[in-house]
mmCIF file with all atom_site columns, C-alpha atoms in Angstrom:
data_model
loop_
_atom_site.group_PDB
_atom_site.id
_atom_site.type_symbol
_atom_site.label_atom_id
_atom_site.label_alt_id
_atom_site.label_comp_id
_atom_site.label_asym_id
_atom_site.label_entity_id
_atom_site.label_seq_id
_atom_site.pdbx_PDB_ins_code
_atom_site.Cartn_x
_atom_site.Cartn_y
_atom_site.Cartn_z
_atom_site.occupancy
_atom_site.B_iso_or_equiv
_atom_site.pdbx_formal_charge
_atom_site.auth_seq_id
_atom_site.auth_comp_id
_atom_site.auth_asym_id
_atom_site.auth_atom_id
_atom_site.pdbx_PDB_model_num
ATOM 1   C CA . UNK O 1 1   ? -62.638 -68.776 23.808  1.00 0.00 ? 1   UNK O CA 1
ATOM 2   C CA . UNK O 1 2   ? -62.814 -72.060 21.976  1.00 0.00 ? 2   UNK O CA 1
ATOM 3   C CA . UNK O 1 3   ? -59.799 -73.007 19.931  1.00 0.00 ? 3   UNK O CA 1
ATOM 4   C CA . UNK O 1 4   ? -60.963 -73.486 16.364  1.00 0.00 ? 4   UNK O CA 1
ATOM 5   C CA . UNK O 1 5   ? -57.827 -74.858 14.754  1.00 0.00 ? 5   UNK O CA 1
ATOM 6   C CA . UNK O 1 6   ? -55.722 -76.832 17.219  1.00 0.00 ? 6   UNK O CA 1
ATOM 7   C CA . UNK O 1 7   ? -53.134 -77.889 14.628  1.00 0.00 ? 7   UNK O CA 1
ATOM 8   C CA . UNK O 1 8   ? -52.534 -74.256 13.585  1.00 0.00 ? 8   UNK O CA 1
ATOM 9   C CA . UNK O 1 9   ? -52.297 -73.288 17.258  1.00 0.00 ? 9   UNK O CA 1
ATOM 10  C CA . UNK O 1 10  ? -49.626 -75.941 17.821  1.00 0.00 ? 10  UNK O CA 1
ATOM 11  C CA . UNK O 1 11  ? -47.790 -74.866 14.654  1.00 0.00 ? 11  UNK O CA 1
ATOM 12  C CA . UNK O 1 12  ? -47.919 -71.265 15.898  1.00 0.00 ? 12  UNK O CA 1
ATOM 13  C CA . UNK O 1 13  ? -46.499 -72.275 19.313  1.00 0.00 ? 13  UNK O CA 1
ATOM 14  C CA . UNK O 1 14  ? -43.614 -74.105 17.603  1.00 0.00 ? 14  UNK O CA 1
ATOM 15  C CA . UNK O 1 15  ? -43.046 -71.150 15.266  1.00 0.00 ? 15  UNK O CA 1
ATOM 16  C CA . UNK O 1 16  ? -43.044 -68.699 18.179  1.00 0.00 ? 16  UNK O CA 1
ATOM 17  C CA . UNK O 1 17  ? -40.274 -70.660 19.937  1.00 0.00 ? 17  UNK O CA 1
ATOM 18  C CA . UNK O 1 18  ? -38.014 -70.060 16.925  1.00 0.00 ? 18  UNK O CA 1
ATOM 19  C CA . UNK O 1 19  ? -39.728 -67.425 14.745  1.00 0.00 ? 19  UNK O CA 1
ATOM 20  C CA . UNK O 1 20  ? -38.734 -67.372 11.093  1.00 0.00 ? 20  UNK O CA 1
ATOM 21  C CA . UNK O 1 21  ? -40.098 -65.562 8.047   1.00 0.00 ? 21  UNK O CA 1
ATOM 22  C CA . UNK O 1 22  ? -39.437 -68.669 5.928   1.00 0.00 ? 22  UNK O CA 1
ATOM 23  C CA . UNK O 1 23  ? -42.712 -69.394 4.175   1.00 0.00 ? 23  UNK O CA 1
ATOM 24  C CA . UNK O 1 24  ? -42.042 -73.158 4.134   1.00 0.00 ? 24  UNK O CA 1
ATOM 25  C CA . UNK O 1 25  ? -42.391 -73.541 7.915   1.00 0.00 ? 25  UNK O CA 1
ATOM 26  C CA . UNK O 1 26  ? -45.723 -75.281 8.707   1.00 0.00 ? 26  UNK O CA 1
ATOM 27  C CA . UNK O 1 27  ? -47.336 -72.259 10.420  1.00 0.00 ? 27  UNK O CA 1
ATOM 28  C CA . UNK O 1 28  ? -46.579 -69.772 7.635   1.00 0.00 ? 28  UNK O CA 1
ATOM 29  C CA . UNK O 1 29  ? -47.121 -72.320 4.861   1.00 0.00 ? 29  UNK O CA 1
ATOM 30  C CA . UNK O 1 30  ? -50.762 -72.766 5.883   1.00 0.00 ? 30  UNK O CA 1
ATOM 31  C CA . UNK O 1 31  ? -51.370 -68.999 6.123   1.00 0.00 ? 31  UNK O CA 1
ATOM 32  C CA . UNK O 1 32  ? -49.716 -68.392 2.740   1.00 0.00 ? 32  UNK O CA 1
ATOM 33  C CA . UNK O 1 33  ? -51.933 -71.044 1.128   1.00 0.00 ? 33  UNK O CA 1
ATOM 34  C CA . UNK O 1 34  ? -55.191 -70.078 2.829   1.00 0.00 ? 34  UNK O CA 1
ATOM 35  C CA . UNK O 1 35  ? -54.872 -66.300 3.218   1.00 0.00 ? 35  UNK O CA 1
ATOM 36  C CA . UNK O 1 36  ? -51.876 -64.542 1.679   1.00 0.00 ? 36  UNK O CA 1
ATOM 37  C CA . UNK O 1 37  ? -51.834 -66.076 -1.821  1.00 0.00 ? 37  UNK O CA 1
ATOM 38  C CA . UNK O 1 38  ? -55.625 -65.734 -2.282  1.00 0.00 ? 38  UNK O CA 1
ATOM 39  C CA . UNK O 1 39  ? -55.503 -62.153 -0.989  1.00 0.00 ? 39  UNK O CA 1
ATOM 40  C CA . UNK O 1 40  ? -52.711 -61.120 -3.338  1.00 0.00 ? 40  UNK O CA 1
ATOM 41  C CA . UNK O 1 41  ? -53.922 -62.922 -6.456  1.00 0.00 ? 41  UNK O CA 1
ATOM 42  C CA . UNK O 1 42  ? -54.862 -60.352 -9.090  1.00 0.00 ? 42  UNK O CA 1
ATOM 43  C CA . UNK O 1 43  ? -55.440 -60.562 -12.845 1.00 0.00 ? 43  UNK O CA 1
ATOM 44  C CA . UNK O 1 44  ? -52.144 -58.754 -13.478 1.00 0.00 ? 44  UNK O CA 1
ATOM 45  C CA . UNK O 1 45  ? -50.177 -61.694 -12.077 1.00 0.00 ? 45  UNK O CA 1
ATOM 46  C CA . UNK O 1 46  ? -46.651 -60.393 -12.752 1.00 0.00 ? 46  UNK O CA 1
ATOM 47  C CA . UNK O 1 47  ? -47.371 -57.198 -10.813 1.00 0.00 ? 47  UNK O CA 1
ATOM 48  C CA . UNK O 1 48  ? -49.145 -59.257 -8.122  1.00 0.00 ? 48  UNK O CA 1
ATOM 49  C CA . UNK O 1 49  ? -45.968 -61.346 -7.630  1.00 0.00 ? 49  UNK O CA 1
ATOM 50  C CA . UNK O 1 50  ? -43.904 -58.156 -7.349  1.00 0.00 ? 50  UNK O CA 1
ATOM 51  C CA . UNK O 1 51  ? -46.367 -56.832 -4.742  1.00 0.00 ? 51  UNK O CA 1
ATOM 52  C CA . UNK O 1 52  ? -46.022 -60.015 -2.655  1.00 0.00 ? 52  UNK O CA 1
ATOM 53  C CA . UNK O 1 53  ? -42.229 -59.800 -2.846  1.00 0.00 ? 53  UNK O CA 1
ATOM 54  C CA . UNK O 1 54  ? -42.296 -56.135 -1.755  1.00 0.00 ? 54  UNK O CA 1
ATOM 55  C CA . UNK O 1 55  ? -44.648 -56.970 1.133   1.00 0.00 ? 55  UNK O CA 1
ATOM 56  C CA . UNK O 1 56  ? -42.357 -59.818 2.245   1.00 0.00 ? 56  UNK O CA 1
ATOM 57  C CA . UNK O 1 57  ? -39.312 -57.536 2.019   1.00 0.00 ? 57  UNK O CA 1
ATOM 58  C CA . UNK O 1 58  ? -41.135 -54.683 3.761   1.00 0.00 ? 58  UNK O CA 1
ATOM 59  C CA . UNK O 1 59  ? -40.411 -52.374 0.802   1.00 0.00 ? 59  UNK O CA 1
ATOM 60  C CA . UNK O 1 60  ? -43.940 -51.586 -0.397  1.00 0.00 ? 60  UNK O CA 1
ATOM 61  C CA . UNK O 1 61  ? -45.307 -48.111 0.176   1.00 0.00 ? 61  UNK O CA 1
ATOM 62  C CA . UNK O 1 62  ? -48.904 -46.949 -0.257  1.00 0.00 ? 62  UNK O CA 1
ATOM 63  C CA . UNK O 1 63  ? -49.832 -43.301 -0.495  1.00 0.00 ? 63  UNK O CA 1
ATOM 64  C CA . UNK O 1 64  ? -52.960 -41.296 -1.254  1.00 0.00 ? 64  UNK O CA 1
ATOM 65  C CA . UNK O 1 65  ? -53.267 -39.954 -4.790  1.00 0.00 ? 65  UNK O CA 1
ATOM 66  C CA . UNK O 1 66  ? -53.445 -36.219 -5.328  1.00 0.00 ? 66  UNK O CA 1
ATOM 67  C CA . UNK O 1 67  ? -51.373 -34.975 -2.420  1.00 0.00 ? 67  UNK O CA 1
ATOM 68  C CA . UNK O 1 68  ? -48.246 -34.635 -4.518  1.00 0.00 ? 68  UNK O CA 1
ATOM 69  C CA . UNK O 1 69  ? -47.516 -33.015 -7.876  1.00 0.00 ? 69  UNK O CA 1
ATOM 70  C CA . UNK O 1 70  ? -47.724 -35.467 -10.776 1.00 0.00 ? 70  UNK O CA 1
ATOM 71  C CA . UNK O 1 71  ? -44.184 -36.428 -11.681 1.00 0.00 ? 71  UNK O CA 1
ATOM 72  C CA . UNK O 1 72  ? -43.174 -37.577 -15.099 1.00 0.00 ? 72  UNK O CA 1
ATOM 73  C CA . UNK O 1 73  ? -41.531 -40.951 -14.772 1.00 0.00 ? 73  UNK O CA 1
ATOM 74  C CA . UNK O 1 74  ? -39.864 -43.164 -17.336 1.00 0.00 ? 74  UNK O CA 1
ATOM 75  C CA . UNK O 1 75  ? -41.856 -44.387 -20.328 1.00 0.00 ? 75  UNK O CA 1
ATOM 76  C CA . UNK O 1 76  ? -42.453 -47.832 -18.810 1.00 0.00 ? 76  UNK O CA 1
ATOM 77  C CA . UNK O 1 77  ? -44.592 -46.139 -16.155 1.00 0.00 ? 77  UNK O CA 1
ATOM 78  C CA . UNK O 1 78  ? -47.330 -45.529 -18.733 1.00 0.00 ? 78  UNK O CA 1
ATOM 79  C CA . UNK O 1 79  ? -48.675 -49.022 -18.026 1.00 0.00 ? 79  UNK O CA 1
ATOM 80  C CA . UNK O 1 80  ? -48.966 -48.435 -14.306 1.00 0.00 ? 80  UNK O CA 1
ATOM 81  C CA . UNK O 1 81  ? -52.624 -47.508 -14.524 1.00 0.00 ? 81  UNK O CA 1
ATOM 82  C CA . UNK O 1 82  ? -54.098 -44.102 -13.823 1.00 0.00 ? 82  UNK O CA 1
ATOM 83  C CA . UNK O 1 83  ? -56.386 -42.536 -11.245 1.00 0.00 ? 83  UNK O CA 1
ATOM 84  C CA . UNK O 1 84  ? -59.292 -44.183 -13.104 1.00 0.00 ? 84  UNK O CA 1
ATOM 85  C CA . UNK O 1 85  ? -57.779 -47.621 -13.787 1.00 0.00 ? 85  UNK O CA 1
ATOM 86  C CA . UNK O 1 86  ? -56.447 -50.144 -11.276 1.00 0.00 ? 86  UNK O CA 1
ATOM 87  C CA . UNK O 1 87  ? -52.994 -51.465 -12.168 1.00 0.00 ? 87  UNK O CA 1
ATOM 88  C CA . UNK O 1 88  ? -53.609 -54.804 -10.402 1.00 0.00 ? 88  UNK O CA 1
ATOM 89  C CA . UNK O 1 89  ? -56.987 -55.688 -11.880 1.00 0.00 ? 89  UNK O CA 1
ATOM 90  C CA . UNK O 1 90  ? -57.043 -53.635 -15.081 1.00 0.00 ? 90  UNK O CA 1
ATOM 91  C CA . UNK O 1 91  ? -60.577 -52.557 -14.165 1.00 0.00 ? 91  UNK O CA 1
ATOM 92  C CA . UNK O 1 92  ? -61.866 -49.032 -14.513 1.00 0.00 ? 92  UNK O CA 1
ATOM 93  C CA . UNK O 1 93  ? -62.122 -47.944 -10.892 1.00 0.00 ? 93  UNK O CA 1
ATOM 94  C CA . UNK O 1 94  ? -61.541 -44.729 -9.042  1.00 0.00 ? 94  UNK O CA 1
ATOM 95  C CA . UNK O 1 95  ? -58.084 -45.174 -7.534  1.00 0.00 ? 95  UNK O CA 1
ATOM 96  C CA . UNK O 1 96  ? -57.477 -43.101 -4.434  1.00 0.00 ? 96  UNK O CA 1
ATOM 97  C CA . UNK O 1 97  ? -54.099 -44.665 -3.648  1.00 0.00 ? 97  UNK O CA 1
ATOM 98  C CA . UNK O 1 98  ? -50.961 -45.713 -5.417  1.00 0.00 ? 98  UNK O CA 1
ATOM 99  C CA . UNK O 1 99  ? -48.210 -48.123 -4.492  1.00 0.00 ? 99  UNK O CA 1
ATOM 100 C CA . UNK O 1 100 ? -44.482 -48.097 -5.050  1.00 0.00 ? 100 UNK O CA 1
ATOM 101 C CA . UNK O 1 101 ? -42.416 -51.276 -4.929  1.00 0.00 ? 101 UNK O CA 1
ATOM 102 C CA . UNK O 1 102 ? -38.942 -51.032 -3.441  1.00 0.00 ? 102 UNK O CA 1
ATOM 103 C CA . UNK O 1 103 ? -36.848 -48.242 -4.892  1.00 0.00 ? 103 UNK O CA 1
ATOM 104 C CA . UNK O 1 104 ? -38.565 -48.319 -8.290  1.00 0.00 ? 104 UNK O CA 1
ATOM 105 C CA . UNK O 1 105 ? -39.632 -44.932 -9.613  1.00 0.00 ? 105 UNK O CA 1
ATOM 106 C CA . UNK O 1 106 ? -42.908 -46.412 -10.890 1.00 0.00 ? 106 UNK O CA 1
ATOM 107 C CA . UNK O 1 107 ? -46.173 -45.783 -9.114  1.00 0.00 ? 107 UNK O CA 1
ATOM 108 C CA . UNK O 1 108 ? -49.126 -48.130 -9.592  1.00 0.00 ? 108 UNK O CA 1
ATOM 109 C CA . UNK O 1 109 ? -52.640 -46.831 -9.049  1.00 0.00 ? 109 UNK O CA 1
ATOM 110 C CA . UNK O 1 110 ? -54.818 -49.250 -7.104  1.00 0.00 ? 110 UNK O CA 1
ATOM 111 C CA . UNK O 1 111 ? -58.525 -49.479 -6.308  1.00 0.00 ? 111 UNK O CA 1
ATOM 112 C CA . UNK O 1 112 ? -59.838 -49.393 -2.710  1.00 0.00 ? 112 UNK O CA 1
ATOM 113 C CA . UNK O 1 113 ? -60.580 -53.135 -3.024  1.00 0.00 ? 113 UNK O CA 1
ATOM 114 C CA . UNK O 1 114 ? -56.926 -53.933 -3.888  1.00 0.00 ? 114 UNK O CA 1
ATOM 115 C CA . UNK O 1 115 ? -55.647 -51.526 -1.259  1.00 0.00 ? 115 UNK O CA 1
ATOM 116 C CA . UNK O 1 116 ? -57.592 -53.299 1.477   1.00 0.00 ? 116 UNK O CA 1
ATOM 117 C CA . UNK O 1 117 ? -56.315 -56.684 0.326   1.00 0.00 ? 117 UNK O CA 1
ATOM 118 C CA . UNK O 1 118 ? -52.703 -55.446 0.343   1.00 0.00 ? 118 UNK O CA 1
ATOM 119 C CA . UNK O 1 119 ? -52.977 -53.629 3.685   1.00 0.00 ? 119 UNK O CA 1
ATOM 120 C CA . UNK O 1 120 ? -54.581 -56.646 5.382   1.00 0.00 ? 120 UNK O CA 1
ATOM 121 C CA . UNK O 1 121 ? -51.580 -58.777 4.336   1.00 0.00 ? 121 UNK O CA 1
ATOM 122 C CA . UNK O 1 122 ? -49.155 -56.003 5.376   1.00 0.00 ? 122 UNK O CA 1
ATOM 123 C CA . UNK O 1 123 ? -50.807 -55.844 8.809   1.00 0.00 ? 123 UNK O CA 1
ATOM 124 C CA . UNK O 1 124 ? -50.312 -59.601 9.239   1.00 0.00 ? 124 UNK O CA 1
ATOM 125 C CA . UNK O 1 125 ? -46.630 -59.360 8.251   1.00 0.00 ? 125 UNK O CA 1
ATOM 126 C CA . UNK O 1 126 ? -46.069 -56.378 10.542  1.00 0.00 ? 126 UNK O CA 1
ATOM 127 C CA . UNK O 1 127 ? -47.408 -58.311 13.525  1.00 0.00 ? 127 UNK O CA 1
ATOM 128 C CA . UNK O 1 128 ? -45.422 -61.494 12.930  1.00 0.00 ? 128 UNK O CA 1
ATOM 129 C CA . UNK O 1 129 ? -42.285 -59.413 12.301  1.00 0.00 ? 129 UNK O CA 1
ATOM 130 C CA . UNK O 1 130 ? -42.873 -57.768 15.696  1.00 0.00 ? 130 UNK O CA 1
ATOM 131 C CA . UNK O 1 131 ? -43.086 -61.216 17.298  1.00 0.00 ? 131 UNK O CA 1
ATOM 132 C CA . UNK O 1 132 ? -39.951 -62.358 15.444  1.00 0.00 ? 132 UNK O CA 1
ATOM 133 C CA . UNK O 1 133 ? -38.069 -59.244 16.617  1.00 0.00 ? 133 UNK O CA 1
ATOM 134 C CA . UNK O 1 134 ? -39.185 -59.799 20.217  1.00 0.00 ? 134 UNK O CA 1
ATOM 135 C CA . UNK O 1 135 ? -41.273 -56.617 20.325  1.00 0.00 ? 135 UNK O CA 1
ATOM 136 C CA . UNK O 1 136 ? -44.520 -58.271 21.479  1.00 0.00 ? 136 UNK O CA 1
ATOM 137 C CA . UNK O 1 137 ? -43.906 -58.550 25.210  1.00 0.00 ? 137 UNK O CA 1
ATOM 138 C CA . UNK O 1 138 ? -47.236 -57.773 26.883  1.00 0.00 ? 138 UNK O CA 1
ATOM 139 C CA . UNK O 1 139 ? -49.070 -60.743 25.393  1.00 0.00 ? 139 UNK O CA 1
ATOM 140 C CA . UNK O 1 140 ? -48.891 -64.417 26.214  1.00 0.00 ? 140 UNK O CA 1
ATOM 141 C CA . UNK O 1 141 ? -48.853 -67.048 23.458  1.00 0.00 ? 141 UNK O CA 1
ATOM 142 C CA . UNK O 1 142 ? -52.664 -67.389 23.499  1.00 0.00 ? 142 UNK O CA 1
ATOM 143 C CA . UNK O 1 143 ? -53.196 -63.642 23.050  1.00 0.00 ? 143 UNK O CA 1
ATOM 144 C CA . UNK O 1 144 ? -50.665 -63.602 20.223  1.00 0.00 ? 144 UNK O CA 1
ATOM 145 C CA . UNK O 1 145 ? -52.446 -66.493 18.537  1.00 0.00 ? 145 UNK O CA 1
ATOM 146 C CA . UNK O 1 146 ? -55.832 -64.720 18.796  1.00 0.00 ? 146 UNK O CA 1
ATOM 147 C CA . UNK O 1 147 ? -54.283 -61.600 17.277  1.00 0.00 ? 147 UNK O CA 1
ATOM 148 C CA . UNK O 1 148 ? -52.983 -63.753 14.402  1.00 0.00 ? 148 UNK O CA 1
ATOM 149 C CA . UNK O 1 149 ? -56.499 -65.171 13.985  1.00 0.00 ? 149 UNK O CA 1
ATOM 150 C CA . UNK O 1 150 ? -57.957 -61.635 13.941  1.00 0.00 ? 150 UNK O CA 1
ATOM 151 C CA . UNK O 1 151 ? -55.469 -60.651 11.230  1.00 0.00 ? 151 UNK O CA 1
ATOM 152 C CA . UNK O 1 152 ? -56.405 -63.783 9.248   1.00 0.00 ? 152 UNK O CA 1
ATOM 153 C CA . UNK O 1 153 ? -60.054 -62.752 9.553   1.00 0.00 ? 153 UNK O CA 1
ATOM 154 C CA . UNK O 1 154 ? -59.165 -59.329 8.101   1.00 0.00 ? 154 UNK O CA 1
ATOM 155 C CA . UNK O 1 155 ? -57.412 -61.019 5.157   1.00 0.00 ? 155 UNK O CA 1
ATOM 156 C CA . UNK O 1 156 ? -60.442 -63.271 4.622   1.00 0.00 ? 156 UNK O CA 1
ATOM 157 C CA . UNK O 1 157 ? -62.843 -60.319 4.609   1.00 0.00 ? 157 UNK O CA 1
ATOM 158 C CA . UNK O 1 158 ? -60.548 -58.451 2.214   1.00 0.00 ? 158 UNK O CA 1
ATOM 159 C CA . UNK O 1 159 ? -60.299 -61.307 -0.264  1.00 0.00 ? 159 UNK O CA 1
ATOM 160 C CA . UNK O 1 160 ? -64.102 -61.659 -0.209  1.00 0.00 ? 160 UNK O CA 1
ATOM 161 C CA . UNK O 1 161 ? -64.379 -58.031 -1.232  1.00 0.00 ? 161 UNK O CA 1
ATOM 162 C CA . UNK O 1 162 ? -65.414 -56.445 2.056   1.00 0.00 ? 162 UNK O CA 1
ATOM 163 C CA . UNK O 1 163 ? -63.453 -53.301 2.676   1.00 0.00 ? 163 UNK O CA 1
ATOM 164 C CA . UNK O 1 164 ? -63.701 -50.093 4.589   1.00 0.00 ? 164 UNK O CA 1
ATOM 165 C CA . UNK O 1 165 ? -63.688 -47.130 2.227   1.00 0.00 ? 165 UNK O CA 1
ATOM 166 C CA . UNK O 1 166 ? -61.449 -45.118 4.510   1.00 0.00 ? 166 UNK O CA 1
ATOM 167 C CA . UNK O 1 167 ? -58.723 -47.230 6.068   1.00 0.00 ? 167 UNK O CA 1
#
């Protein structure tokens, strides 16, 4: 396969020698700017920032709506959207999933479009965390880089609005 972005490849190789989750390192900085920030930019920007922080801290959970009894949560939860309104965009959409950030008791209903954007970023973070923790052993550096590129492609498709209805 042809190497599309040689500078990113070299940044990835350097990152892999001493993997960090620090977003200011050259490898992650580029991916934050080009993929992660655009993917997790929503009209409800305060909630969007909280989502990014939860993704970075690995404390975001996504679950299908309707499998659990509706719980009454504190009054502030009223603004978390509803099964017919996405909490991240404010748009009237059928929301089949909801997210929870950290140990908050608030659930936020999200549209399939937002869910795909969030899960594509989560998948990227999961993979680079695995590399950082030394859990990716079967692949050489080139295979790891191509997997990173595949995950970037998923984020790009998500931010453009392409999503699979059932993920």
